[in-house]
Tab-separated table of C-alpha atoms (C1' of nucleotides) in Angstrom:
chain	number	residue	atom	x	y	z
A	1	MET	CA	0.000	0.000	0.000
A	2	ALA	CA	2.988	2.237	0.297
A	3	HIS	CA	3.278	4.518	-2.649
A	4	PRO	CA	5.002	7.826	-2.165
A	5	ARG	CA	2.949	10.767	-3.340
A	6	LYS	CA	4.225	14.292	-3.338
A	7	THR	CA	0.997	16.078	-2.601
A	8	PRO	CA	-2.040	14.470	-1.051
A	9	ASP	CA	-4.726	13.872	-3.633
A	10	PRO	CA	-7.413	16.490	-3.535
A	11	VAL	CA	-10.768	14.981	-2.691
A	12	ASP	CA	-13.245	17.696	-3.368
A	13	LEU	CA	-16.974	18.046	-3.303
A	14	PRO	CA	-18.910	19.706	-6.103
A	15	GLN	CA	-19.307	23.456	-5.760
A	16	ARG	CA	-22.976	23.522	-5.044
A	17	ALA	CA	-22.834	20.913	-2.345
A	18	ARG	CA	-23.065	21.851	1.282
A	19	LEU	CA	-20.189	21.010	3.521
A	20	THR	CA	-21.745	18.925	6.249
A	21	PRO	CA	-19.954	17.054	9.025
A	22	GLN	CA	-21.161	13.798	7.517
A	23	ARG	CA	-19.656	14.531	4.144
A	24	LEU	CA	-16.474	15.704	5.736
A	25	ALA	CA	-16.243	12.435	7.609
A	26	VAL	CA	-16.625	10.456	4.408
A	27	VAL	CA	-14.123	12.580	2.523
A	28	GLU	CA	-11.631	12.347	5.369
A	29	ALA	CA	-12.062	8.605	5.591
A	30	ILE	CA	-11.322	8.346	1.888
A	31	ARG	CA	-8.361	10.667	2.082
A	32	ARG	CA	-6.817	8.882	5.001
A	33	GLY	CA	-7.579	5.356	3.888
A	34	PRO	CA	-6.001	3.127	1.289
A	35	ARG	CA	-6.313	3.955	-2.361
A	36	SER	CA	-8.964	1.351	-3.006
A	37	PHE	CA	-11.789	0.484	-0.668
A	38	THR	CA	-15.198	-1.046	-0.463
A	39	VAL	CA	-18.252	0.900	0.590
A	40	ALA	CA	-18.557	-1.213	3.720
A	41	GLU	CA	-14.983	-0.488	4.759
A	42	LEU	CA	-15.437	3.192	4.118
A	43	TYR	CA	-18.651	3.240	6.101
A	44	ASP	CA	-16.932	1.664	9.072
A	45	ARG	CA	-14.049	4.087	9.000
A	46	ALA	CA	-16.163	7.172	8.503
A	47	ARG	CA	-18.365	6.192	11.421
A	48	ARG	CA	-15.447	6.306	13.781
A	49	GLN	CA	-15.476	10.054	13.219
A	50	GLU	CA	-19.226	10.438	12.784
A	51	PRO	CA	-20.910	7.571	14.615
A	52	LYS	CA	-24.446	8.499	13.596
A	53	LEU	CA	-23.543	8.456	9.920
A	54	GLY	CA	-26.082	6.647	7.778
A	55	LEU	CA	-25.173	4.284	5.016
A	56	ALA	CA	-27.348	6.153	2.544
A	57	THR	CA	-25.312	9.274	3.160
A	58	VAL	CA	-22.155	7.419	2.306
A	59	TYR	CA	-23.649	6.379	-1.015
A	60	ARG	CA	-24.890	9.880	-1.663
A	61	THR	CA	-21.453	11.318	-0.981
A	62	LEU	CA	-19.728	8.725	-3.124
A	63	GLU	CA	-22.014	9.676	-5.967
A	64	LEU	CA	-21.053	13.314	-5.596
A	65	LEU	CA	-17.378	12.466	-5.569
A	66	ARG	CA	-17.736	10.220	-8.560
A	67	ARG	CA	-19.194	13.093	-10.548
A	68	THR	CA	-16.070	15.129	-9.934
A	69	ASP	CA	-13.809	12.188	-10.777
A	70	ALA	CA	-12.350	12.222	-7.308
A	71	ILE	CA	-13.091	8.529	-7.121
A	72	ARG	CA	-13.933	5.867	-9.609
A	73	PRO	CA	-15.678	2.524	-9.330
A	74	LEU	CA	-13.103	-0.194	-9.864
A	75	ALA	CA	-14.057	-2.114	-12.989
A	76	GLY	CA	-13.650	-5.823	-13.196
A	77	SER	CA	-13.215	-6.383	-9.496
A	78	PRO	CA	-15.633	-7.712	-6.956
A	79	ARG	CA	-18.455	-5.264	-6.686
A	80	ALA	CA	-18.689	-2.300	-4.389
A	81	GLU	CA	-15.120	-1.200	-4.810
A	82	TYR	CA	-13.891	2.263	-5.467
A	83	VAL	CA	-10.511	3.846	-6.060
A	84	ARG	CA	-9.458	7.266	-4.990
A	85	CYS	CA	-8.203	9.065	-8.059
A	86	SER	CA	-5.865	11.898	-8.705
A	87	PRO	CA	-6.987	14.445	-11.224
A	88	GLY	CA	-6.053	13.972	-14.827
A	89	HIS	CA	-6.089	11.090	-17.199
A	90	HIS	CA	-4.641	7.928	-15.791
A	91	HIS	CA	-5.169	4.205	-15.476
A	92	HIS	CA	-4.887	1.616	-12.796
A	93	LEU	CA	-2.404	-1.116	-12.057
A	94	ILE	CA	-4.070	-3.728	-9.913
A	95	CYS	CA	-1.921	-6.231	-8.077
A	96	LEU	CA	-3.377	-9.713	-8.260
A	97	SER	CA	-1.379	-10.743	-5.254
A	98	CYS	CA	-2.038	-8.048	-2.660
A	99	GLY	CA	-4.891	-6.143	-4.268
A	100	THR	CA	-3.376	-2.704	-4.069
A	101	VAL	CA	-4.143	-0.258	-6.812
A	102	GLU	CA	-1.556	2.010	-8.288
A	103	GLU	CA	-2.076	4.756	-10.788
A	104	THR	CA	-0.126	5.224	-13.965
A	105	GLU	CA	-0.200	8.029	-16.445
A	106	LEU	CA	0.981	5.608	-19.082
A	107	CYS	CA	-1.772	5.292	-21.592
A	108	ALA	CA	-1.858	3.845	-25.025
A	109	ALA	CA	-5.446	3.430	-26.056
A	110	PRO	CA	-6.160	2.897	-29.736
A	111	SER	CA	-6.131	6.227	-31.523
A	112	ASP	CA	-9.372	8.002	-32.333
A	113	ALA	CA	-8.472	7.951	-36.004
A	114	GLU	CA	-7.862	4.233	-36.022
A	115	LEU	CA	-11.129	3.474	-34.247
A	116	ARG	CA	-13.011	5.692	-36.630
A	117	ARG	CA	-11.442	4.177	-39.695
A	118	ARG	CA	-11.749	0.563	-38.635
A	119	HIS	CA	-15.042	0.650	-36.793
A	120	GLY	CA	-16.737	3.933	-37.580
A	121	PHE	CA	-16.642	4.401	-33.841
A	122	ALA	CA	-16.255	7.845	-32.262
A	123	PRO	CA	-14.556	7.334	-28.894
A	124	GLU	CA	-15.225	9.643	-25.993
A	125	SER	CA	-13.499	8.005	-23.091
A	126	HIS	CA	-11.928	4.760	-22.102
A	127	GLU	CA	-11.055	2.701	-19.104
A	128	LEU	CA	-7.929	0.655	-18.833
A	129	ASP	CA	-7.092	-1.610	-15.945
A	130	VAL	CA	-3.884	-3.595	-15.959
A	131	TYR	CA	-3.609	-6.673	-13.778
A	132	GLY	CA	-0.344	-8.105	-12.642
A	133	THR	CA	2.134	-8.129	-9.773
A	134	CYS	CA	3.302	-4.999	-8.030
A	135	ALA	CA	6.898	-4.210	-7.156
A	136	GLU	CA	6.527	-5.122	-3.499
A	137	CYS	CA	4.963	-8.494	-4.161
A	138	ARG	CA	7.572	-9.275	-6.761
A	139	ALA	CA	10.297	-8.594	-4.233
A	140	ALA	CA	8.676	-10.914	-1.705
B	1	MET	CA	-2.832	-10.586	-30.239
B	2	ALA	CA	-5.166	-9.798	-33.081
B	3	HIS	CA	-7.098	-12.712	-34.392
B	4	PRO	CA	-9.309	-12.103	-37.401
B	5	ARG	CA	-12.250	-14.417	-37.239
B	6	LYS	CA	-13.812	-16.519	-40.005
B	7	THR	CA	-15.974	-18.932	-38.047
B	8	PRO	CA	-18.829	-18.064	-35.677
B	9	ASP	CA	-17.748	-17.607	-32.099
B	10	PRO	CA	-17.336	-20.852	-30.271
B	11	VAL	CA	-19.072	-20.847	-26.937
B	12	ASP	CA	-17.550	-23.780	-25.168
B	13	LEU	CA	-17.796	-25.338	-21.773
B	14	PRO	CA	-14.755	-26.323	-19.767
B	15	GLN	CA	-13.456	-29.822	-20.504
B	16	ARG	CA	-14.440	-31.430	-17.249
B	17	ALA	CA	-17.954	-30.138	-17.314
B	18	ARG	CA	-20.857	-32.316	-18.300
B	19	LEU	CA	-22.886	-31.295	-21.231
B	20	THR	CA	-26.394	-31.261	-19.834
B	21	PRO	CA	-29.526	-30.108	-21.620
B	22	GLN	CA	-29.731	-27.163	-19.271
B	23	ARG	CA	-26.227	-25.997	-20.063
B	24	LEU	CA	-26.822	-26.520	-23.729
B	25	ALA	CA	-29.891	-24.334	-23.521
B	26	VAL	CA	-27.904	-21.562	-21.862
B	27	VAL	CA	-25.039	-21.819	-24.319
B	28	GLU	CA	-27.440	-21.835	-27.263
B	29	ALA	CA	-29.291	-18.846	-25.918
B	30	ILE	CA	-26.013	-16.965	-25.668
B	31	ARG	CA	-24.888	-18.017	-29.122
B	32	ARG	CA	-28.128	-17.031	-30.740
B	33	GLY	CA	-28.704	-13.847	-28.820
B	34	PRO	CA	-27.163	-10.398	-29.057
B	35	ARG	CA	-23.555	-9.874	-28.126
B	36	SER	CA	-24.363	-8.307	-24.807
B	37	PHE	CA	-27.126	-9.399	-22.491
B	38	THR	CA	-28.319	-9.366	-18.938
B	39	VAL	CA	-28.756	-12.478	-16.864
B	40	ALA	CA	-32.512	-11.928	-16.769
B	41	GLU	CA	-32.756	-11.721	-20.548
B	42	LEU	CA	-30.659	-14.815	-20.950
B	43	TYR	CA	-32.741	-16.685	-18.431
B	44	ASP	CA	-35.912	-15.872	-20.330
B	45	ARG	CA	-34.519	-16.930	-23.644
B	46	ALA	CA	-32.943	-20.120	-22.370
B	47	ARG	CA	-36.210	-21.129	-20.754
B	48	ARG	CA	-37.986	-21.139	-24.068
B	49	GLN	CA	-35.865	-24.164	-24.893
B	50	GLU	CA	-35.695	-25.610	-21.399
B	51	PRO	CA	-38.737	-24.391	-19.476
B	52	LYS	CA	-37.810	-26.021	-16.182
B	53	LEU	CA	-34.430	-24.284	-16.145
B	54	GLY	CA	-33.545	-22.782	-12.798
B	55	LEU	CA	-31.996	-19.387	-12.348
B	56	ALA	CA	-29.205	-20.792	-10.237
B	57	THR	CA	-28.202	-23.056	-13.093
B	58	VAL	CA	-27.899	-20.065	-15.374
B	59	TYR	CA	-25.539	-18.421	-12.927
B	60	ARG	CA	-23.570	-21.625	-12.550
B	61	THR	CA	-23.211	-21.960	-16.299
B	62	LEU	CA	-22.219	-18.336	-16.710
B	63	GLU	CA	-19.488	-18.871	-14.160
B	64	LEU	CA	-18.173	-21.834	-16.113
B	65	LEU	CA	-18.181	-19.857	-19.330
B	66	ARG	CA	-16.485	-16.941	-17.689
B	67	ARG	CA	-13.627	-19.179	-16.629
B	68	THR	CA	-12.978	-20.103	-20.224
B	69	ASP	CA	-13.234	-16.488	-21.353
B	70	ALA	CA	-16.201	-17.290	-23.545
B	71	ILE	CA	-18.011	-14.425	-21.918
B	72	ARG	CA	-16.976	-11.493	-19.812
B	73	PRO	CA	-18.837	-9.325	-17.342
B	74	LEU	CA	-19.249	-5.892	-18.831
B	75	ALA	CA	-17.337	-3.475	-16.652
B	76	GLY	CA	-18.693	-0.077	-15.902
B	77	SER	CA	-22.187	-0.749	-17.123
B	78	PRO	CA	-25.317	-1.331	-15.131
B	79	ARG	CA	-24.904	-4.541	-13.281
B	80	ALA	CA	-25.750	-7.987	-14.441
B	81	GLU	CA	-24.478	-7.573	-17.961
B	82	TYR	CA	-22.264	-9.893	-19.879
B	83	VAL	CA	-20.702	-9.893	-23.313
B	84	ARG	CA	-20.098	-12.878	-25.475
B	85	CYS	CA	-16.465	-12.880	-26.471
B	86	SER	CA	-14.555	-14.259	-29.373
B	87	PRO	CA	-11.345	-16.072	-28.602
B	88	GLY	CA	-8.169	-14.107	-28.629
B	89	HIS	CA	-7.182	-10.817	-27.262
B	90	HIS	CA	-9.586	-8.010	-27.919
B	91	HIS	CA	-11.356	-5.083	-26.330
B	92	HIS	CA	-14.799	-3.609	-26.317
B	93	LEU	CA	-16.311	-0.552	-27.909
B	94	ILE	CA	-19.396	0.403	-25.986
B	95	CYS	CA	-21.874	2.767	-27.573
B	96	LEU	CA	-23.142	5.320	-25.087
B	97	SER	CA	-26.168	5.970	-27.228
B	98	CYS	CA	-27.582	2.520	-28.027
B	99	GLY	CA	-25.589	0.342	-25.656
B	100	THR	CA	-24.356	-2.158	-28.220
B	101	VAL	CA	-20.966	-3.672	-27.700
B	102	GLU	CA	-18.527	-4.184	-30.492
B	103	GLU	CA	-15.200	-5.951	-30.362
B	104	THR	CA	-11.968	-4.598	-31.656
B	105	GLU	CA	-8.609	-6.252	-31.941
B	106	LEU	CA	-7.012	-2.834	-31.762
B	107	CYS	CA	-5.009	-2.738	-28.628
B	108	ALA	CA	-2.333	-0.450	-27.420
B	109	ALA	CA	-1.800	-1.057	-23.757
B	110	PRO	CA	1.358	0.307	-22.164
B	111	SER	CA	4.250	-2.029	-22.903
B	112	ASP	CA	5.385	-4.536	-20.317
B	113	ALA	CA	8.824	-2.992	-20.351
B	114	GLU	CA	7.481	0.487	-19.721
B	115	LEU	CA	5.321	-0.657	-16.822
B	116	ARG	CA	8.187	-2.550	-15.305
B	117	ARG	CA	10.578	0.342	-15.645
B	118	ARG	CA	8.254	3.031	-14.394
B	119	HIS	CA	6.317	1.150	-11.749
B	120	GLY	CA	8.144	-2.113	-11.115
B	121	PHE	CA	4.870	-3.684	-12.121
B	122	ALA	CA	4.732	-7.021	-13.942
B	123	PRO	CA	1.569	-6.973	-16.026
B	124	GLU	CA	-0.314	-10.164	-16.750
B	125	SER	CA	-3.480	-9.016	-18.420
B	126	HIS	CA	-5.505	-5.931	-18.981
B	127	GLU	CA	-8.983	-4.774	-19.723
B	128	LEU	CA	-9.801	-1.912	-22.005
B	129	ASP	CA	-13.268	-0.580	-22.616
B	130	VAL	CA	-13.764	2.335	-24.959
B	131	TYR	CA	-16.918	4.403	-24.669
B	132	GLY	CA	-18.265	6.506	-27.496
B	133	THR	CA	-20.717	6.489	-30.365
B	134	CYS	CA	-21.054	3.613	-32.806
B	135	ALA	CA	-21.274	3.985	-36.585
B	136	GLU	CA	-25.031	3.472	-36.693
B	137	CYS	CA	-25.806	6.022	-34.047
B	138	ARG	CA	-23.488	8.513	-35.668
B	139	ALA	CA	-25.360	8.127	-38.919
B	140	ALA	CA	-28.699	8.737	-37.207
C	1	DA	C1'	-27.053	-54.198	-15.850
C	2	DC	C1'	-25.632	-52.866	-10.952
C	3	DT	C1'	-23.305	-49.632	-7.835
C	4	DG	C1'	-21.044	-46.235	-5.533
C	5	DA	C1'	-19.083	-41.728	-6.214
C	6	DT	C1'	-19.759	-37.511	-7.946
C	7	DA	C1'	-21.644	-33.795	-10.747
C	8	DC	C1'	-25.597	-31.563	-11.552
C	9	DT	C1'	-30.281	-29.900	-10.917
C	10	DG	C1'	-34.499	-26.746	-9.399
C	11	DA	C1'	-36.600	-24.477	-5.701
C	12	DT	C1'	-36.143	-21.544	-2.254
C	13	DA	C1'	-34.053	-19.066	1.382
C	14	DA	C1'	-30.526	-16.029	2.526
C	15	DT	C1'	-27.380	-12.451	1.598
C	16	DC	C1'	-25.696	-8.560	-0.476
C	17	DA	C1'	-25.321	-3.958	-2.506
C	18	DC	C1'	-27.825	-0.472	-3.323
C	19	DT	C1'	-32.012	2.758	-3.677
C	20	DC	C1'	-36.083	4.938	-2.048
C	21	DT	C1'	-39.003	7.315	1.142
C	22	DC	C1'	-40.020	10.440	4.478
C	23	DA	C1'	-40.233	13.174	8.461
C	24	DG	C1'	-37.154	15.832	10.865
C	25	DT	C1'	-32.687	18.785	10.718
C	26	DT	C1'	-29.198	21.958	9.057
C	27	DA	C1'	-26.235	25.009	6.252
C	28	DC	C1'	-26.026	29.237	4.446
C	29	DG	C1'	-27.299	33.434	1.389
C	30	DG	C1'	-29.688	37.293	2.382
D	1	DC	C1'	-31.566	35.761	12.672
D	2	DC	C1'	-34.674	33.587	9.091
D	3	DG	C1'	-36.462	31.095	5.236
D	4	DT	C1'	-35.751	27.483	2.448
D	5	DA	C1'	-33.686	24.222	-0.220
D	6	DA	C1'	-30.371	20.833	0.672
D	7	DC	C1'	-29.316	17.407	3.609
D	8	DT	C1'	-29.890	13.801	7.091
D	9	DG	C1'	-30.702	8.878	9.436
D	10	DA	C1'	-33.545	5.005	9.764
D	11	DG	C1'	-35.436	1.560	7.821
D	12	DA	C1'	-38.254	-0.532	4.225
D	13	DG	C1'	-37.902	-2.037	-0.433
D	14	DT	C1'	-35.559	-3.900	-4.591
D	15	DG	C1'	-33.036	-6.599	-7.611
D	16	DA	C1'	-28.976	-9.406	-8.316
D	17	DT	C1'	-26.345	-13.024	-6.761
D	18	DT	C1'	-25.059	-16.921	-3.660
D	19	DA	C1'	-25.870	-20.762	-0.543
D	20	DT	C1'	-28.361	-24.756	0.755
D	21	DC	C1'	-30.318	-29.020	0.150
D	22	DA	C1'	-32.714	-33.025	-1.192
D	23	DG	C1'	-33.452	-35.332	-5.243
D	24	DT	C1'	-31.611	-36.815	-10.047
D	25	DA	C1'	-28.477	-37.994	-13.808
D	26	DT	C1'	-24.157	-39.609	-15.377
D	27	DC	C1'	-19.878	-42.011	-15.242
D	28	DA	C1'	-16.203	-45.511	-14.221
D	29	DG	C1'	-15.485	-49.806	-12.632
D	30	DT	C1'	-17.212	-54.191	-12.188
DNA sequence: ACTGATACTGATAATCACTCTCAGTTACGG
DNA sequence: CCGTAACTGAGAGTGATTATCAGTATCAGT
């Protein structure tokens, strides 16, 4: 889980949203926790700060954060998992051995032109998840 | 990586598995149906051939097929969706307008060497889903 | 053909992740 | 302060998936 980051990832709420203690608790729990997490785990951690917190509020807050790309549901994994994301285009390296998720800015999706020519398809976005073994697990 | 395809997609069961009428019905329903489908849709169609078919059996068969990469859960879409896959490495083009899923052999994931150098990560596999607008919807 | 082991089955209950509802509460611009 | 729209927790509701279990089908060895 140890991946040096220079600046802590911003985890922001949308502009219109009110800053409530409940939302703060969720955001803090995300910020302080591991990069990837399940809703249940997050709920548990956020409740340590805000014991009355309701599960529905956690889902509501996650939805807000998803809209700002602060987090992203983790595709291809057991359900109910999210990853905390830094801003900007990036993809995920998922370790099959320990489950940690790393980000990479490396990206090599098929080019728009190629997709258009070969498939008549106009791409808007893409998701790339790479599975394998992380540095730590390879060392061990 | 890219395998051009002449023959219709094989939809095979694992070698050890018994070929029961129920499984046949599920496999046939997949083969004859659209490329992407929900479990509920599949269940309905398979029951036309095998009316006594149980839902649990459908799930069990889907799990078998998933293990052989004959189908794949569709990441990032509403739950309970699968895509029928051709053999060989490929990725999916998902139309945001009509929801159809197309396959492409175009693939440009970050190179193993690059991932290893930059992240110490040893990749084994990857998943790439491209979202956009398909040829038909662009025409309309 | 018999037989025991094992794989498979449908029905149903149980579990899970998530969503909805609603009455009460709160943040915050004015 | 105050009005109000946004937010809240609790819990019921929903839909997908998994687990359980007793009965059934198939297979390998005789």
